[in-house]
Coordinates of C-alpha atoms in Angstrom, one line a residue:
M1 CA 141.9 111.2 102.2
A2 CA 144.8 110.5 99.7
Y3 CA 147.4 107.9 100.3
R4 CA 150.7 108.5 98.6
F5 CA 153.7 106.1 98.1
Q6 CA 157.0 107.5 96.9
K7 CA 159.6 105.4 95.2
K8 CA 163.3 105.9 95.9
S9 CA 165.4 106.3 92.8
G10 CA 168.5 104.8 94.4
P11 CA 170.8 105.0 97.4
S12 CA 171.9 108.4 98.4
K13 CA 175.5 109.3 98.5
T14 CA 177.1 109.9 101.9
S15 CA 180.0 112.1 102.7
V16 CA 182.3 109.1 102.6
D17 CA 181.5 108.4 98.9
S18 CA 182.5 111.9 98.0
Y19 CA 185.7 111.8 99.9
D20 CA 188.8 112.3 97.7
E21 CA 191.9 111.3 99.4
D22 CA 194.1 113.1 96.9
S23 CA 192.3 116.5 97.7
V24 CA 193.5 116.4 101.4
T25 CA 196.6 118.5 102.0
Y26 CA 199.0 117.1 104.5
G27 CA 201.9 118.7 106.4
G28 CA 204.4 117.0 104.0
D29 CA 205.1 114.2 101.6
M30 CA 203.7 111.1 103.3
S31 CA 205.6 108.8 100.9
T32 CA 208.9 110.0 102.2
I33 CA 210.2 108.5 105.4
Y34 CA 211.3 111.2 107.8
S35 CA 215.1 111.2 108.4
P36 CA 215.9 112.9 111.7
P37 CA 219.0 115.1 111.9
P38 CA 221.8 114.0 114.1
F39 CA 221.3 114.5 117.8
E40 CA 223.3 117.5 119.0
G41 CA 222.3 117.4 122.6
N42 CA 219.4 119.9 122.4
M43 CA 216.6 118.4 124.6
Q44 CA 213.9 120.6 123.1
E45 CA 214.7 119.6 119.6
A46 CA 214.7 115.9 120.6
K47 CA 211.3 116.3 122.2
A48 CA 209.9 117.9 119.1
L49 CA 211.3 115.1 117.0
F50 CA 209.7 112.5 119.2
E51 CA 206.3 114.2 119.0
N52 CA 206.6 114.5 115.2
T53 CA 207.3 110.8 114.8
N54 CA 204.4 109.8 117.1
Q55 CA 202.0 112.2 115.2
Q56 CA 203.1 110.5 111.9
Q57 CA 202.2 107.1 113.3
K58 CA 198.8 108.3 114.4
T59 CA 198.2 109.8 110.9
D60 CA 199.0 106.5 109.2
S61 CA 196.6 104.6 111.5
L62 CA 193.9 107.1 110.7
Y63 CA 194.3 106.5 106.9
Q64 CA 194.0 102.8 107.5
R65 CA 190.8 103.3 109.4
I66 CA 189.4 105.5 106.6
D67 CA 190.1 102.8 104.0
E68 CA 188.2 100.2 106.2
Y69 CA 185.2 102.6 106.6
K70 CA 185.2 103.2 102.8
M71 CA 185.1 99.4 102.1
K72 CA 182.3 98.8 104.7
N73 CA 180.4 101.7 103.2
M74 CA 180.6 100.2 99.7
E75 CA 179.2 96.9 101.0
L76 CA 176.3 98.7 102.8
Q77 CA 175.5 100.7 99.7
E78 CA 175.3 97.5 97.6
A79 CA 173.0 95.9 100.1
L80 CA 170.8 99.0 100.2
R81 CA 170.6 99.1 96.4
K82 CA 169.3 95.5 96.2
L83 CA 166.7 96.2 98.9
Q84 CA 165.5 99.3 97.1
E85 CA 165.3 97.4 93.8
E86 CA 163.0 94.8 95.5
F87 CA 161.0 97.5 97.2
T88 CA 160.6 99.4 93.9
T89 CA 159.3 96.2 92.2
E90 CA 156.8 95.7 95.0
M91 CA 155.6 99.3 94.8
D92 CA 155.0 99.1 91.1
D93 CA 152.5 96.4 91.7
R94 CA 150.8 98.4 94.4
E95 CA 150.4 101.5 92.3
K96 CA 147.8 99.9 90.1
I97 CA 145.7 99.0 93.2
I98 CA 146.2 102.4 94.7
K99 CA 145.1 104.1 91.4
H100 CA 141.9 102.1 91.4
L101 CA 141.2 103.0 95.0
R102 CA 141.8 106.6 94.3
T103 CA 139.3 106.5 91.4
E104 CA 136.7 105.1 93.8
Y105 CA 137.6 107.8 96.4
K106 CA 137.1 110.5 93.7
A107 CA 133.7 109.1 92.9
S108 CA 132.7 109.2 96.6
S109 CA 134.0 112.8 96.8
T110 CA 131.7 113.7 93.8
K111 CA 128.7 112.1 95.6
A112 CA 129.5 114.1 98.7
A113 CA 129.6 117.3 96.6
D114 CA 126.2 116.4 95.2
L115 CA 124.7 115.8 98.7
Q116 CA 126.2 119.2 99.8
A117 CA 124.5 120.9 96.8
Q118 CA 121.2 119.2 97.7
L119 CA 121.6 120.4 101.3
D120 CA 122.2 124.0 100.1
L121 CA 119.2 123.9 97.8
T122 CA 117.0 122.6 100.6
I123 CA 118.2 125.3 103.0
K124 CA 117.6 128.0 100.3
S125 CA 114.0 126.7 99.7
A126 CA 113.3 126.7 103.4
N127 CA 114.6 130.2 103.8
E128 CA 112.4 131.5 100.9
K129 CA 109.3 129.8 102.4
Y130 CA 110.1 131.3 105.8
E131 CA 110.5 134.8 104.3
K132 CA 107.2 134.6 102.5
M133 CA 105.4 133.4 105.7
E134 CA 107.0 136.2 107.7
S135 CA 106.0 138.8 105.2
K136 CA 102.4 137.6 105.2
L137 CA 102.2 137.5 109.0
T138 CA 103.8 141.0 109.3
R139 CA 101.2 142.4 107.0
K140 CA 98.4 140.8 108.9
V141 CA 99.6 142.2 112.3
H142 CA 100.0 145.6 110.7
D143 CA 96.4 145.5 109.4
L144 CA 95.2 144.6 112.9
E145 CA 97.2 147.4 114.5
E146 CA 95.7 149.9 112.0
E147 CA 92.2 148.6 112.8
V148 CA 92.8 149.0 116.5
L149 CA 94.1 152.5 115.9
M150 CA 91.0 153.3 113.9
K151 CA 88.7 151.9 116.6
E152 CA 90.5 154.0 119.2
V153 CA 90.0 157.1 117.1
E154 CA 86.3 156.3 116.8
L155 CA 86.2 155.7 120.6
S156 CA 87.7 159.2 121.3
K157 CA 85.0 160.8 119.1
L158 CA 82.1 159.0 120.9
K159 CA 83.0 159.5 124.5
E160 CA 79.8 161.4 125.2
F161 CA 77.8 158.2 124.5
A162 CA 78.5 156.0 127.5
G163 CA 76.8 152.9 126.2
I164 CA 78.5 153.1 122.8
K165 CA 81.8 153.9 124.6
D166 CA 81.6 150.8 126.7
E167 CA 80.8 148.7 123.7
L168 CA 83.6 150.3 121.7
E169 CA 86.0 149.8 124.6
E170 CA 85.1 146.2 124.9
E171 CA 85.5 145.8 121.1
V172 CA 88.9 147.5 121.4
R173 CA 90.0 145.2 124.2
T174 CA 88.8 142.2 122.1
L175 CA 90.8 143.5 119.1
R176 CA 93.9 144.0 121.3
A177 CA 93.5 140.6 122.8
E178 CA 93.2 139.2 119.2
A179 CA 96.2 141.2 118.1
A180 CA 98.3 139.9 121.1
A181 CA 97.1 136.3 120.4
E182 CA 98.0 136.7 116.8
R183 CA 101.5 138.0 117.8
R184 CA 102.0 135.0 120.1
A185 CA 100.8 132.7 117.3
D186 CA 103.1 134.4 114.9
A187 CA 106.0 133.9 117.3
R188 CA 105.1 130.2 117.7
R189 CA 104.9 129.8 114.0
R190 CA 108.3 131.4 113.5
A191 CA 109.9 129.3 116.2
A192 CA 108.3 126.1 114.6
A193 CA 109.6 127.1 111.2
E194 CA 113.1 127.7 112.6
Q195 CA 113.1 124.4 114.4
A196 CA 111.9 122.6 111.3
Q197 CA 114.7 124.2 109.3
T198 CA 117.3 123.3 111.9
R199 CA 116.1 119.7 112.1
T200 CA 116.3 119.4 108.3
E201 CA 119.8 120.9 108.2
A202 CA 121.0 118.5 111.0
R203 CA 119.4 115.5 109.3
L204 CA 121.1 116.2 106.0
R205 CA 124.4 117.0 107.5
Q206 CA 124.3 113.8 109.6
R207 CA 123.5 111.8 106.5
L208 CA 126.4 113.4 104.6
A209 CA 128.9 112.8 107.5
Q210 CA 127.8 109.1 107.8
D211 CA 128.2 108.5 104.1
L212 CA 131.6 110.1 104.0
E213 CA 132.8 108.2 107.1
R214 CA 131.5 104.8 105.8
R215 CA 133.3 105.3 102.5
E216 CA 136.5 106.5 104.1
Q217 CA 136.5 103.4 106.3
E218 CA 136.0 101.1 103.3
I219 CA 138.9 102.8 101.4
R220 CA 141.2 102.6 104.4
K221 CA 140.5 98.9 104.9
E222 CA 141.2 98.2 101.2
L223 CA 144.5 100.2 101.4
E224 CA 145.6 98.3 104.5
A225 CA 144.9 95.0 102.8
A226 CA 146.9 96.1 99.7
V227 CA 150.1 96.8 101.7
S228 CA 151.5 93.3 102.6
A229 CA 153.7 92.3 105.4
E230 CA 156.6 91.7 103.0
A231 CA 156.5 95.4 101.8
R232 CA 156.6 96.6 105.4
S233 CA 159.5 94.3 106.2
A234 CA 161.4 95.7 103.1
V235 CA 160.8 99.3 104.3
Q236 CA 162.1 98.4 107.8
E237 CA 165.3 96.8 106.4
S238 CA 165.8 99.8 104.2
R239 CA 165.5 102.1 107.1
A240 CA 168.0 100.0 109.1
C241 CA 170.5 100.1 106.3
R242 CA 170.1 103.9 106.1
G243 CA 170.7 104.2 109.8
E244 CA 173.9 102.1 109.5
L245 CA 175.1 104.2 106.6
Q246 CA 174.5 107.4 108.6
Y247 CA 176.4 106.1 111.5
Q248 CA 179.3 105.0 109.3
S249 CA 179.3 108.4 107.7
L250 CA 179.5 110.2 111.0
Q251 CA 182.4 108.0 112.1
A252 CA 184.2 108.7 108.8
Q253 CA 183.7 112.4 109.2
A254 CA 185.1 112.2 112.8
V255 CA 188.2 110.3 111.5
L256 CA 188.7 112.9 108.7
A257 CA 188.5 115.7 111.2
E258 CA 191.0 113.9 113.5
G259 CA 193.3 113.3 110.5
A260 CA 193.1 117.0 109.5
R261 CA 194.0 118.0 113.1
A262 CA 196.9 115.6 113.1
A263 CA 198.2 116.9 109.8
S264 CA 198.0 120.5 111.1
E265 CA 199.9 119.5 114.2
N266 CA 202.5 117.6 112.1
G267 CA 203.1 120.7 110.0
R268 CA 203.5 122.9 113.1
L269 CA 206.1 120.5 114.6
R270 CA 208.0 120.5 111.3
R271 CA 208.1 124.3 111.3
E272 CA 209.3 124.4 114.9
L273 CA 212.0 121.9 114.1
A274 CA 213.0 124.0 111.0
Q275 CA 213.2 127.1 113.2
A276 CA 215.2 125.3 115.9
A277 CA 217.7 124.0 113.3

């Protein structure tokens, strides 16, 4: 199991940082105070003029809110930068400890590989012994079957001799019983060999699993001791600052969208006034 810690290179830029006020296109020159034409008694034109003036005031208020958000964002960015510098310093000290622990973990992995190789070798040796024993027993059973067959042939040739026939039949029955007993013994020996192989496998696997689990628990305890409460607190504060920055960024984006809609509405009202004039 590998534990990785990643350092942050610095505070990430939000959409508020990349906002360029000069790149926004408005419905008109905002530095020029709108001078309404003389009232000529047209109620529709007066209504449009009133809506245009009200829209202009909303736009100015939005710009002021954007400036406030930008100032707050700069303060939060500075606080986040300081926290990340402290966190980076703390993590530099932890990396040496983690490197040492990783070296020990690699050594334990090598030991586990050696145990696995030993297990494979033991299984291979047991399989070879089992194959040799099976081949030997198979040959023995085959020889007994051939002997029984030969006795049966001799029995068929000597049927006219009743006494000899009875003796041969008894001998054949005895040989058959011996062959059956040998088959049963062979089956028992095979089952015993398989059980012994299974027990050996299980014992070696259990030992390997216990060694790996024990070493993993030791490394986990050392890693938990290496990470102090101060580092965890710094991470929590950094996450809180990031959440605040994301919230401020979303608010600034909403204000920008509202400003864009207001500028579009302002331009539409100006066009309607120009057409009415």
